[in-house]
Amino acid sequence: MKELSRIVEAYEQIADKQQKAALATVVKVEGSSYRRAGARMLMTDDGRWTGAISGGCLEGDALRKARQAILQNKPSVVTYDTMTDENASRLGVGLGCNGIIDVLIEPMDYLNAQMDLMRVFKDFLKDRKRAAIATIFNIEESMQYGIGQRLILDSQGHELSNIEIPLLKEQIHPDMISALEMGQSSHKIYTVEKGRVEVSIEILHPSIELIIFGGGYDAAPVVKLGDALGWQVTVTDDCIAHTGSKRFPGACQVLHAPRENVVDTLSITPYTYTVLMSHNYAYDIAVLPHLLASDVQYIGILGPKKRYLKMLDELSQKGMPVSEEDKQRIHSPVGLDIGAETPDEIALSIISEIQAVHQGRKGGVLKEKQGFIHERI
């Protein structure tokens, strides 16, 4: 969500200057592409942009299309077909991705007249709860519906905007509820009256919330990498010397709290990931049962395997055996096997595993993956 946050910030600056702008959104992808549906780019009439819809190949043409959309104050959908080298050359782009990408380009004046989409994005970034956006991007010419009309639902399924066509809304709404529950974006084709309507259903996911237990020197690169990805990072320790805010400038919160009730002071959500890396066995063994009693789905523990096995044995002797189900939540030794040795390399290993687990991946090499690399599991 870091890219979306930058787009919102850029829009607020544009709005203050009353500058003309357009928003480009990837609404559909067939085959391969650098970015997937939901990628966005905010473009101004002076040729600047924030965000990206490709690896740099489509942005120039999108800027030209944006200027047209701004002048006409009318949204349009641009299709980039790079399934063959001939098509790519004709478009003047060098993607080499062998895909078809549909991009919706909307002038901000038109968007604001329809609804304040940026306000929805801003509220989403603040509330940090899942949301669903259904956007009409393809209609048959005989139909009266408008490209860019949207239905937006919050995490509870409450409507934040309303598509003006009741019959279409009745079909889209249950699919959006299902998408919210599954957490997966999709695109649908609906038949309404005399024609078909193509709709992109996008699920907005909050960024990862990473809680690091232990404020040692090697926690700093983990915080730095997490912050670079736009994650919300919290560092906590019961040693006052380890909880100076200047030690972790990228952290959203640095918390000094006793180990016995530290979890009670933290907010655990479906997007919370935790790592025990205090290098203090007594601290880790005290915090672990509290994490297991919570709903957190990922518990990383720094250290060798024998240290983790010792923790399991000690908890069992204390009458707190760790179930097989709970063991699935624990990742110890934490991190992917990338040959990490230094604190920075270990941080990369930890962050990479969290990203892989978050996306339902195993963290293997892409050359051995079958199918599209961006497919969400």
Coordinates of N, CA, C and O in Angstrom, one line a residue, residues 11-183:
Y11 N -1.8 13.5 -4.9 CA -3.0 14.1 -5.3 C -3.4 15.3 -4.5 O -3.9 16.3 -5.0
E12 N -3.1 15.2 -3.2 CA -3.4 16.3 -2.3 C -2.6 17.5 -2.7 O -3.1 18.7 -2.6
Q13 N -1.3 17.3 -3.1 CA -0.5 18.4 -3.5 C -1.0 19.0 -4.8 O -1.1 20.3 -5.0
I14 N -1.5 18.2 -5.7 CA -2.1 18.6 -7.0 C -3.4 19.4 -6.7 O -3.6 20.5 -7.3
A15 N -4.2 18.9 -5.8 CA -5.4 19.6 -5.5 C -5.2 21.0 -5.0 O -5.9 21.9 -5.3
D16 N -4.2 21.1 -4.1 CA -3.9 22.4 -3.5 C -3.5 23.4 -4.6 O -3.7 24.6 -4.5
K17 N -2.8 22.9 -5.7 CA -2.3 23.8 -6.8 C -3.4 23.9 -7.9 O -3.2 24.6 -8.8
Q18 N -4.5 23.1 -7.7 CA -5.6 23.1 -8.7 C -5.0 22.7 -10.1 O -5.4 23.3 -11.1
Q19 N -4.2 21.7 -10.0 CA -3.5 21.2 -11.3 C -4.3 20.1 -11.9 O -5.0 19.3 -11.2
K20 N -4.3 20.1 -13.2 CA -5.1 19.0 -13.9 C -4.3 17.7 -13.8 O -3.1 17.6 -13.9
A21 N -5.1 16.6 -13.6 CA -4.5 15.3 -13.5 C -5.5 14.2 -13.9 O -6.7 14.4 -14.1
A22 N -4.9 13.0 -14.1 CA -5.7 11.8 -14.5 C -5.2 10.6 -13.7 O -4.0 10.6 -13.4
L23 N -6.0 9.7 -13.5 CA -5.7 8.5 -12.8 C -5.8 7.3 -13.7 O -6.8 7.1 -14.3
A24 N -4.7 6.5 -13.9 CA -4.7 5.3 -14.7 C -4.7 4.1 -13.8 O -3.9 4.0 -12.8
T25 N -5.5 3.1 -14.1 CA -5.7 1.9 -13.3 C -5.7 0.7 -14.2 O -6.5 0.7 -15.1
V26 N -4.8 -0.2 -13.9 CA -4.9 -1.5 -14.6 C -6.1 -2.3 -14.1 O -6.2 -2.6 -12.9
V27 N -7.0 -2.5 -15.0 CA -8.3 -3.2 -14.7 C -8.4 -4.6 -15.1 O -9.2 -5.4 -14.6
K28 N -7.5 -5.0 -16.1 CA -7.6 -6.4 -16.5 C -6.3 -6.8 -17.2 O -5.7 -6.0 -17.9
V29 N -5.8 -8.0 -16.9 CA -4.6 -8.5 -17.5 C -4.9 -9.9 -18.0 O -5.4 -10.8 -17.3
E30 N -4.5 -10.2 -19.3 CA -4.6 -11.5 -19.8 C -3.1 -11.9 -20.2 O -2.4 -11.1 -20.8
G31 N -2.7 -13.1 -19.8 CA -1.3 -13.5 -20.1 C -0.4 -12.9 -19.0 O -0.7 -12.7 -17.9
S32 N 0.8 -12.5 -19.5 CA 1.8 -12.0 -18.6 C 1.9 -10.4 -18.6 O 1.7 -9.8 -19.7
S33 N 2.3 -9.8 -17.5 CA 2.6 -8.4 -17.5 C 3.4 -8.1 -16.2 O 3.5 -8.9 -15.3
Y34 N 4.1 -6.9 -16.3 CA 4.9 -6.6 -15.1 C 4.1 -6.3 -13.9 O 4.5 -6.6 -12.8
R35 N 2.9 -5.6 -14.1 CA 2.0 -5.3 -13.0 C 0.7 -6.0 -13.2 O 0.3 -6.3 -14.3
R36 N 0.0 -6.2 -12.1 CA -1.3 -6.9 -12.2 C -2.5 -5.9 -12.0 O -2.2 -4.7 -11.8
A37 N -3.7 -6.4 -12.2 CA -4.9 -5.5 -12.0 C -4.8 -4.8 -10.6 O -4.5 -5.5 -9.6
G38 N -5.1 -3.5 -10.6 CA -5.1 -2.8 -9.4 C -3.9 -1.8 -9.3 O -3.9 -0.9 -8.5
A39 N -2.9 -2.0 -10.2 CA -1.8 -1.1 -10.2 C -2.3 0.3 -10.7 O -3.1 0.4 -11.6
R40 N -1.8 1.3 -10.1 CA -2.3 2.7 -10.4 C -1.1 3.7 -10.7 O 0.0 3.5 -10.2
M41 N -1.5 4.7 -11.4 CA -0.5 5.8 -11.7 C -1.3 7.1 -11.8 O -2.3 7.2 -12.5
L42 N -0.9 8.1 -11.0 CA -1.5 9.4 -11.1 C -0.6 10.3 -12.0 O 0.6 10.4 -11.8
M43 N -1.2 10.9 -13.0 CA -0.5 11.7 -14.0 C -1.0 13.1 -14.0 O -2.2 13.4 -13.9
T44 N -0.1 14.1 -14.2 CA -0.4 15.5 -14.3 C -0.2 16.0 -15.7 O 0.5 15.3 -16.5
D45 N -0.8 17.1 -16.0 CA -0.8 17.6 -17.4 C 0.6 18.1 -17.8 O 0.9 18.5 -18.9
D46 N 1.5 18.2 -16.8 CA 2.9 18.7 -17.1 C 3.8 17.5 -17.3 O 5.1 17.7 -17.4
G47 N 3.3 16.3 -17.4 CA 4.1 15.1 -17.7 C 4.7 14.4 -16.5 O 5.5 13.5 -16.7
R48 N 4.3 14.7 -15.3 CA 4.8 14.0 -14.1 C 3.8 12.9 -13.7 O 2.6 12.9 -14.0
W49 N 4.4 11.9 -13.1 CA 3.5 10.8 -12.6 C 4.0 10.2 -11.3 O 5.2 10.3 -11.0
T50 N 3.1 9.6 -10.6 CA 3.4 8.9 -9.3 C 2.7 7.5 -9.4 O 1.6 7.4 -9.8
G51 N 3.5 6.5 -9.0 CA 3.0 5.1 -9.2 C 3.5 4.6 -10.5 O 4.2 5.2 -11.3
A52 N 3.0 3.4 -10.9 CA 3.4 2.8 -12.2 C 2.3 1.7 -12.6 O 1.7 1.1 -11.7
I53 N 2.2 1.6 -13.9 CA 1.3 0.6 -14.4 C 2.0 -0.5 -15.2 O 1.4 -1.5 -15.6
S54 N 3.3 -0.3 -15.3 CA 4.2 -1.3 -16.0 C 5.6 -1.1 -15.4 O 5.8 -0.4 -14.5
G55 N 6.5 -1.8 -16.1 CA 7.9 -1.6 -15.8 C 8.6 -0.4 -16.4 O 9.8 -0.3 -16.4
G56 N 7.8 0.5 -16.9 CA 8.3 1.7 -17.5 C 8.0 1.8 -18.9 O 8.3 2.9 -19.6
C57 N 7.4 0.8 -19.5 CA 7.1 0.7 -21.0 C 5.9 1.5 -21.4 O 5.8 2.0 -22.5
L58 N 4.8 1.4 -20.5 CA 3.5 2.0 -20.9 C 3.3 3.4 -20.4 O 2.4 4.1 -20.9
E59 N 4.2 3.8 -19.5 CA 3.9 5.1 -18.9 C 3.9 6.3 -19.8 O 3.1 7.2 -19.7
G60 N 4.8 6.3 -20.8 CA 4.9 7.4 -21.8 C 3.6 7.5 -22.6 O 3.0 8.6 -22.8
D61 N 3.1 6.3 -23.1 CA 1.9 6.4 -23.9 C 0.7 6.7 -23.0 O -0.2 7.4 -23.4
A62 N 0.7 6.2 -21.8 CA -0.4 6.5 -20.8 C -0.5 8.0 -20.6 O -1.6 8.6 -20.4
L63 N 0.7 8.7 -20.5 CA 0.7 10.1 -20.3 C 0.0 10.8 -21.5 O -0.7 11.8 -21.3
R64 N 0.3 10.4 -22.7 CA -0.3 11.0 -23.8 C -1.9 10.8 -23.8 O -2.6 11.7 -24.1
K65 N -2.3 9.6 -23.4 CA -3.7 9.3 -23.3 C -4.3 10.1 -22.2 O -5.5 10.5 -22.3
A66 N -3.6 10.3 -21.1 CA -4.1 11.1 -20.0 C -4.4 12.5 -20.4 O -5.4 13.1 -20.0
R67 N -3.5 13.1 -21.2 CA -3.7 14.5 -21.7 C -5.0 14.6 -22.5 O -5.8 15.6 -22.3
Q68 N -5.3 13.6 -23.3 CA -6.5 13.6 -24.1 C -7.7 13.5 -23.2 O -8.7 14.2 -23.3
A69 N -7.6 12.6 -22.2 CA -8.7 12.4 -21.2 C -9.0 13.7 -20.4 O -10.1 14.0 -20.2
I70 N -7.9 14.4 -20.1 CA -8.1 15.6 -19.3 C -8.7 16.7 -20.2 O -9.6 17.4 -19.7
L71 N -8.3 16.8 -21.4 CA -8.9 17.8 -22.3 C -10.4 17.5 -22.6 O -11.2 18.4 -22.6
Q72 N -10.7 16.2 -22.7 CA -12.1 15.8 -23.0 C -13.0 15.7 -21.8 O -14.2 15.6 -21.8
N73 N -12.3 15.6 -20.6 CA -12.9 15.3 -19.3 C -13.8 14.1 -19.4 O -15.0 14.1 -19.0
K74 N -13.2 13.0 -20.0 CA -14.0 11.8 -20.2 C -13.1 10.6 -20.0 O -11.9 10.6 -20.5
P75 N -13.5 9.6 -19.3 CA -12.7 8.4 -19.1 C -12.6 7.5 -20.3 O -13.5 7.6 -21.2
S76 N -11.6 6.8 -20.4 CA -11.4 5.8 -21.5 C -10.6 4.6 -21.1 O -9.9 4.7 -20.1
V77 N -10.7 3.5 -21.9 CA -10.0 2.3 -21.6 C -9.0 2.1 -22.7 O -9.4 2.1 -23.9
V78 N -7.7 2.0 -22.4 CA -6.7 1.7 -23.4 C -6.3 0.3 -23.3 O -6.0 -0.2 -22.2
T79 N -6.2 -0.4 -24.4 CA -5.8 -1.8 -24.4 C -4.4 -1.9 -25.0 O -4.2 -1.5 -26.2
Y80 N -3.4 -2.5 -24.3 CA -2.1 -2.7 -24.8 C -1.9 -4.2 -25.0 O -1.9 -5.0 -24.1
D81 N -1.9 -4.6 -26.3 CA -1.7 -6.0 -26.7 C -0.3 -6.3 -27.1 O 0.2 -5.8 -28.1
T82 N 0.4 -7.0 -26.2 CA 1.8 -7.3 -26.5 C 2.0 -8.8 -26.7 O 3.1 -9.4 -26.4
M83 N 1.0 -9.5 -27.1 CA 1.0 -10.9 -27.2 C 2.0 -11.3 -28.3 O 2.6 -12.4 -28.3
T84 N 2.3 -10.4 -29.3 CA 3.3 -10.6 -30.3 C 4.2 -9.4 -30.4 O 3.9 -8.3 -30.0
D85 N 5.4 -9.7 -30.9 CA 6.4 -8.6 -31.1 C 5.9 -7.5 -32.1 O 6.1 -6.3 -31.9
E86 N 5.1 -8.0 -33.1 CA 4.5 -7.1 -34.0 C 3.6 -6.1 -33.4 O 3.6 -4.9 -33.7
N87 N 2.7 -6.6 -32.5 CA 1.8 -5.7 -31.8 C 2.6 -4.7 -30.9 O 2.2 -3.5 -30.8
A88 N 3.6 -5.2 -30.2 CA 4.4 -4.3 -29.3 C 5.0 -3.2 -30.1 O 5.1 -2.1 -29.7
S89 N 5.6 -3.6 -31.3 CA 6.3 -2.5 -32.1 C 5.3 -1.5 -32.6 O 5.6 -0.3 -32.7
R90 N 4.1 -2.0 -33.0 CA 3.0 -1.0 -33.5 C 2.6 -0.1 -32.4 O 2.4 1.1 -32.6
L91 N 2.6 -0.5 -31.1 CA 2.2 0.3 -30.0 C 3.4 1.2 -29.6 O 3.2 2.2 -28.8
G92 N 4.6 0.9 -30.1 CA 5.8 1.7 -29.7 C 6.3 1.4 -28.3 O 6.9 2.2 -27.7
V93 N 6.0 0.2 -27.8 CA 6.5 -0.2 -26.5 C 7.3 -1.5 -26.6 O 7.2 -2.2 -27.6
G94 N 8.1 -1.7 -25.6 CA 9.0 -2.9 -25.7 C 8.8 -3.8 -24.5 O 9.7 -4.2 -23.9
L95 N 7.5 -4.1 -24.2 CA 7.3 -4.9 -23.0 C 7.9 -6.3 -23.0 O 8.6 -6.7 -22.1
G96 N 7.6 -7.0 -24.1 CA 8.1 -8.4 -24.2 C 7.5 -9.3 -23.2 O 8.0 -10.3 -22.8
C97 N 6.3 -8.9 -22.6 CA 5.6 -9.7 -21.6 C 4.6 -10.7 -22.1 O 4.2 -11.5 -21.4
N98 N 4.2 -10.5 -23.4 CA 3.3 -11.4 -24.0 C 1.9 -11.4 -23.2 O 1.5 -12.4 -22.7
G99 N 1.4 -10.2 -23.1 CA 0.1 -10.1 -22.4 C -0.8 -9.0 -23.0 O -0.3 -8.2 -23.8
I100 N -2.0 -9.0 -22.5 CA -2.9 -7.9 -22.9 C -3.4 -7.2 -21.7 O -3.9 -7.8 -20.7
I101 N -3.1 -5.9 -21.6 CA -3.4 -5.1 -20.5 C -4.4 -4.0 -20.8 O -4.2 -3.3 -21.7
D102 N -5.5 -4.0 -20.0 CA -6.5 -3.0 -20.1 C -6.3 -1.9 -19.0 O -6.2 -2.3 -17.8
V103 N -6.2 -0.7 -19.4 CA -5.9 0.4 -18.5 C -7.0 1.4 -18.6 O -7.3 2.0 -19.6
L104 N -7.7 1.7 -17.4 CA -8.7 2.7 -17.4 C -8.0 4.0 -17.0 O -7.3 4.1 -16.0
I105 N -8.3 5.1 -17.8 CA -7.7 6.4 -17.6 C -8.8 7.4 -17.3 O -9.7 7.5 -18.2
E106 N -8.8 8.0 -16.1 CA -9.9 8.9 -15.7 C -9.4 10.3 -15.3 O -8.5 10.4 -14.5
P107 N -9.9 11.3 -15.9 CA -9.5 12.7 -15.5 C -10.0 12.9 -14.1 O -11.1 12.5 -13.8
M108 N -9.2 13.6 -13.3 CA -9.7 13.8 -11.9 C -10.9 14.7 -11.8 O -11.7 14.5 -10.9
D109 N -11.1 15.6 -12.7 CA -12.4 16.4 -12.7 C -13.6 15.5 -12.8 O -14.6 15.6 -12.2
Y110 N -13.5 14.5 -13.7 CA -14.6 13.6 -14.0 C -14.7 12.7 -12.7 O -15.9 12.5 -12.3
L111 N -13.6 12.2 -12.2 CA -13.7 11.4 -11.0 C -14.3 12.1 -9.8 O -15.2 11.5 -9.1
N112 N -14.0 13.3 -9.6 CA -14.5 14.1 -8.5 C -16.0 14.3 -8.7 O -16.8 14.4 -7.7
A113 N -16.4 14.5 -9.9 CA -17.8 14.7 -10.2 C -18.6 13.4 -9.9 O -19.8 13.5 -9.5
Q114 N -18.0 12.3 -10.2 CA -18.7 11.0 -9.9 C -18.6 10.6 -8.4 O -19.6 10.2 -7.8
M115 N -17.4 10.7 -7.9 CA -17.2 10.4 -6.4 C -15.8 10.7 -6.1 O -14.9 10.9 -6.9
D116 N -15.6 10.9 -4.8 CA -14.2 11.3 -4.3 C -13.5 10.0 -4.0 O -13.4 9.6 -2.9
L117 N -12.9 9.4 -5.1 CA -12.2 8.1 -4.9 C -11.0 8.3 -4.0 O -10.7 7.4 -3.2
M118 N -10.3 9.4 -4.1 CA -9.1 9.6 -3.3 C -9.5 9.7 -1.8 O -8.7 9.3 -0.9
R119 N -10.6 10.2 -1.5 CA -11.1 10.2 -0.1 C -11.3 8.8 0.4 O -10.9 8.4 1.5
V120 N -11.8 7.9 -0.5 CA -12.0 6.5 -0.1 C -10.6 5.8 0.1 O -10.4 5.1 1.1
F121 N -9.6 6.1 -0.7 CA -8.3 5.6 -0.5 C -7.7 6.1 0.8 O -7.0 5.3 1.5
K122 N -7.9 7.4 1.0 CA -7.3 8.0 2.3 C -7.9 7.3 3.5 O -7.2 7.0 4.5
D123 N -9.2 7.1 3.5 CA -9.9 6.5 4.6 C -9.4 5.0 4.8 O -9.2 4.6 5.9
F124 N -9.2 4.4 3.7 CA -8.7 3.0 3.7 C -7.3 2.9 4.3 O -7.1 2.1 5.2
L125 N -6.5 3.8 3.9 CA -5.1 3.8 4.5 C -5.1 4.1 6.0 O -4.3 3.6 6.7
K126 N -6.0 4.9 6.4 CA -6.1 5.3 7.8 C -6.8 4.2 8.6 O -6.2 3.8 9.7
D127 N -7.9 3.6 8.1 CA -8.6 2.6 8.9 C -7.9 1.2 8.9 O -8.1 0.4 9.8
R128 N -7.1 0.9 7.8 CA -6.4 -0.3 7.7 C -7.3 -1.5 7.7 O -7.0 -2.5 8.4
K129 N -8.4 -1.5 7.0 CA -9.3 -2.6 6.9 C -9.6 -2.9 5.4 O -9.6 -2.0 4.6
R130 N -9.8 -4.2 5.1 CA -10.0 -4.6 3.7 C -11.2 -3.9 3.1 O -12.2 -3.6 3.8
A131 N -11.1 -3.6 1.8 CA -12.2 -2.9 1.1 C -12.3 -3.5 -0.3 O -11.3 -4.1 -0.8
A132 N -13.5 -3.4 -0.9 CA -13.7 -3.9 -2.3 C -14.1 -2.8 -3.2 O -15.0 -2.0 -2.8
I133 N -13.6 -2.7 -4.4 CA -14.0 -1.8 -5.4 C -14.3 -2.5 -6.7 O -13.5 -3.2 -7.3
A134 N -15.6 -2.3 -7.2 CA -16.0 -2.8 -8.4 C -16.1 -1.7 -9.4 O -16.8 -0.7 -9.2
T135 N -15.4 -1.8 -10.5 CA -15.4 -0.7 -11.5 C -15.8 -1.2 -12.9 O -15.3 -2.2 -13.4
I136 N -16.8 -0.5 -13.5 CA -17.2 -0.8 -14.9 C -16.1 -0.3 -15.8 O -15.8 0.9 -15.8
F137 N -15.6 -1.2 -16.7 CA -14.6 -0.7 -17.6 C -14.8 -1.1 -19.1 O -14.1 -0.7 -20.0
N138 N -15.9 -1.9 -19.3 CA -16.2 -2.3 -20.7 C -17.7 -2.5 -20.8 O -18.3 -3.2 -20.0
I139 N -18.3 -1.7 -21.8 CA -19.7 -1.9 -22.0 C -20.0 -1.9 -23.5 O -19.2 -1.5 -24.3
E140 N -21.2 -2.5 -23.8 CA -21.6 -2.5 -25.2 C -22.1 -1.1 -25.6 O -22.7 -0.4 -24.7
E141 N -21.9 -0.7 -26.8 CA -22.2 0.7 -27.2 C -23.7 1.0 -27.0 O -24.0 2.2 -26.8
S142 N -24.6 0.1 -27.1 CA -26.0 0.4 -27.0 C -26.5 0.6 -25.6 O -27.6 1.1 -25.3
M143 N -25.6 0.4 -24.6 CA -26.0 0.5 -23.2 C -25.7 1.9 -22.7 O -24.9 2.6 -23.2
Q144 N -26.4 2.3 -21.6 CA -26.4 3.6 -21.1 C -25.5 3.8 -19.9 O -25.4 4.8 -19.3
Y145 N -24.8 2.7 -19.5 CA -24.0 2.7 -18.3 C -22.7 3.4 -18.7 O -22.2 3.5 -19.8
G146 N -22.0 4.0 -17.6 CA -20.8 4.8 -17.9 C -19.6 4.0 -17.4 O -19.5 3.4 -16.4
I147 N -18.5 4.1 -18.3 CA -17.2 3.5 -17.9 C -16.7 4.3 -16.7 O -16.8 5.5 -16.6
G148 N -16.2 3.6 -15.7 CA -15.7 4.2 -14.5 C -16.7 4.3 -13.4 O -16.3 4.6 -12.2
Q149 N -18.0 3.9 -13.6 CA -18.9 3.8 -12.5 C -18.4 2.8 -11.5 O -18.0 1.7 -11.9
R150 N -18.6 3.0 -10.2 CA -18.1 2.1 -9.2 C -19.1 1.8 -8.1 O -20.0 2.6 -7.7
L151 N -18.9 0.6 -7.5 CA -19.6 0.3 -6.3 C -18.4 -0.1 -5.3 O -17.6 -0.9 -5.6
I152 N -18.4 0.6 -4.1 CA -17.3 0.3 -3.2 C -17.9 -0.1 -1.9 O -18.9 0.4 -1.4
L153 N -17.3 -1.2 -1.3 CA -17.8 -1.8 0.0 C -16.6 -1.7 1.0 O -15.5 -1.9 0.6
D154 N -17.0 -1.4 2.2 CA -16.0 -1.5 3.3 C -15.8 -2.9 3.7 O -16.5 -3.8 3.2
S155 N -15.0 -3.1 4.8 CA -14.7 -4.5 5.2 C -16.0 -5.2 5.7 O -16.0 -6.5 5.7
Q156 N -17.0 -4.5 6.1 CA -18.2 -5.1 6.7 C -19.3 -5.3 5.6 O -20.4 -5.7 5.9
G157 N -18.9 -4.9 4.3 CA -19.9 -5.0 3.3 C -20.8 -3.8 3.1 O -21.8 -3.8 2.3
H158 N -20.6 -2.7 3.9 CA -21.4 -1.5 3.8 C -21.0 -0.7 2.5 O -19.8 -0.6 2.2
E159 N -21.9 -0.1 1.9 CA -21.7 0.6 0.6 C -21.1 2.0 0.9 O -21.6 2.7 1.7
L160 N -20.0 2.3 0.2 CA -19.4 3.6 0.3 C -19.7 4.4 -1.0 O -19.4 5.6 -1.0
S161 N -20.2 3.7 -2.0 CA -20.6 4.4 -3.2 C -21.7 3.5 -3.8 O -21.9 2.4 -3.4
N162 N -22.4 4.0 -4.8 CA -23.5 3.3 -5.4 C -23.5 3.4 -6.9 O -23.6 4.4 -7.5
I163 N -23.5 2.2 -7.6 CA -23.7 2.2 -9.0 C -25.1 2.5 -9.3 O -26.0 2.0 -8.6
E164 N -25.4 3.3 -10.2 CA -26.7 3.8 -10.5 C -27.7 2.9 -11.2 O -28.8 3.1 -11.3
I165 N -27.2 1.7 -11.6 CA -28.0 0.7 -12.3 C -28.4 -0.4 -11.3 O -27.6 -1.2 -11.0
P166 N -29.6 -0.4 -10.8 CA -30.0 -1.3 -9.8 C -29.8 -2.8 -10.2 O -29.3 -3.6 -9.4
L167 N -30.2 -3.1 -11.4 CA -30.1 -4.5 -11.9 C -28.6 -5.0 -11.9 O -28.3 -6.1 -11.5
L168 N -27.7 -4.1 -12.3 CA -26.3 -4.5 -12.3 C -25.8 -4.6 -10.9 O -25.0 -5.5 -10.5
K169 N -26.2 -3.7 -10.1 CA -25.7 -3.7 -8.7 C -26.1 -5.0 -8.0 O -25.4 -5.5 -7.2
E170 N -27.3 -5.4 -8.2 CA -27.8 -6.7 -7.6 C -27.0 -7.9 -8.0 O -26.8 -8.8 -7.2
Q171 N -26.4 -7.8 -9.1 CA -25.5 -8.9 -9.6 C -24.1 -8.8 -9.0 O -23.4 -9.8 -8.6
I172 N -23.6 -7.6 -9.0 CA -22.2 -7.3 -8.5 C -22.1 -7.5 -7.0 O -21.1 -8.1 -6.5
H173 N -23.0 -7.0 -6.2 CA -22.9 -7.0 -4.8 C -22.5 -8.4 -4.2 O -21.5 -8.4 -3.4
P174 N -23.2 -9.5 -4.5 CA -22.8 -10.7 -3.9 C -21.4 -11.2 -4.3 O -20.7 -11.8 -3.5
D175 N -21.0 -10.9 -5.5 CA -19.7 -11.3 -5.9 C -18.6 -10.5 -5.1 O -17.5 -11.0 -4.8
M176 N -18.9 -9.2 -4.8 CA -18.0 -8.4 -4.0 C -17.9 -8.9 -2.6 O -16.8 -9.0 -2.0
I177 N -19.0 -9.3 -2.0 CA -19.0 -9.9 -0.7 C -18.1 -11.2 -0.7 O -17.3 -11.4 0.3
S178 N -18.3 -12.0 -1.7 CA -17.5 -13.2 -1.8 C -16.0 -12.9 -1.9 O -15.2 -13.5 -1.3
A179 N -15.7 -11.9 -2.7 CA -14.3 -11.5 -3.0 C -13.7 -10.9 -1.7 O -12.6 -11.2 -1.4
L180 N -14.5 -10.2 -0.9 CA -14.0 -9.7 0.4 C -13.7 -10.9 1.4 O -12.7 -10.8 2.0
E181 N -14.5 -11.9 1.4 CA -14.3 -13.0 2.3 C -13.1 -13.8 1.8 O -12.3 -14.3 2.7
M182 N -12.9 -14.0 0.5 CA -11.8 -14.7 0.0 C -10.5 -13.9 -0.1 O -9.4 -14.5 -0.1
G183 N -10.7 -12.6 -0.1 CA -9.5 -11.7 -0.2 C -8.9 -11.7 -1.6 O -7.7 -11.5 -1.7

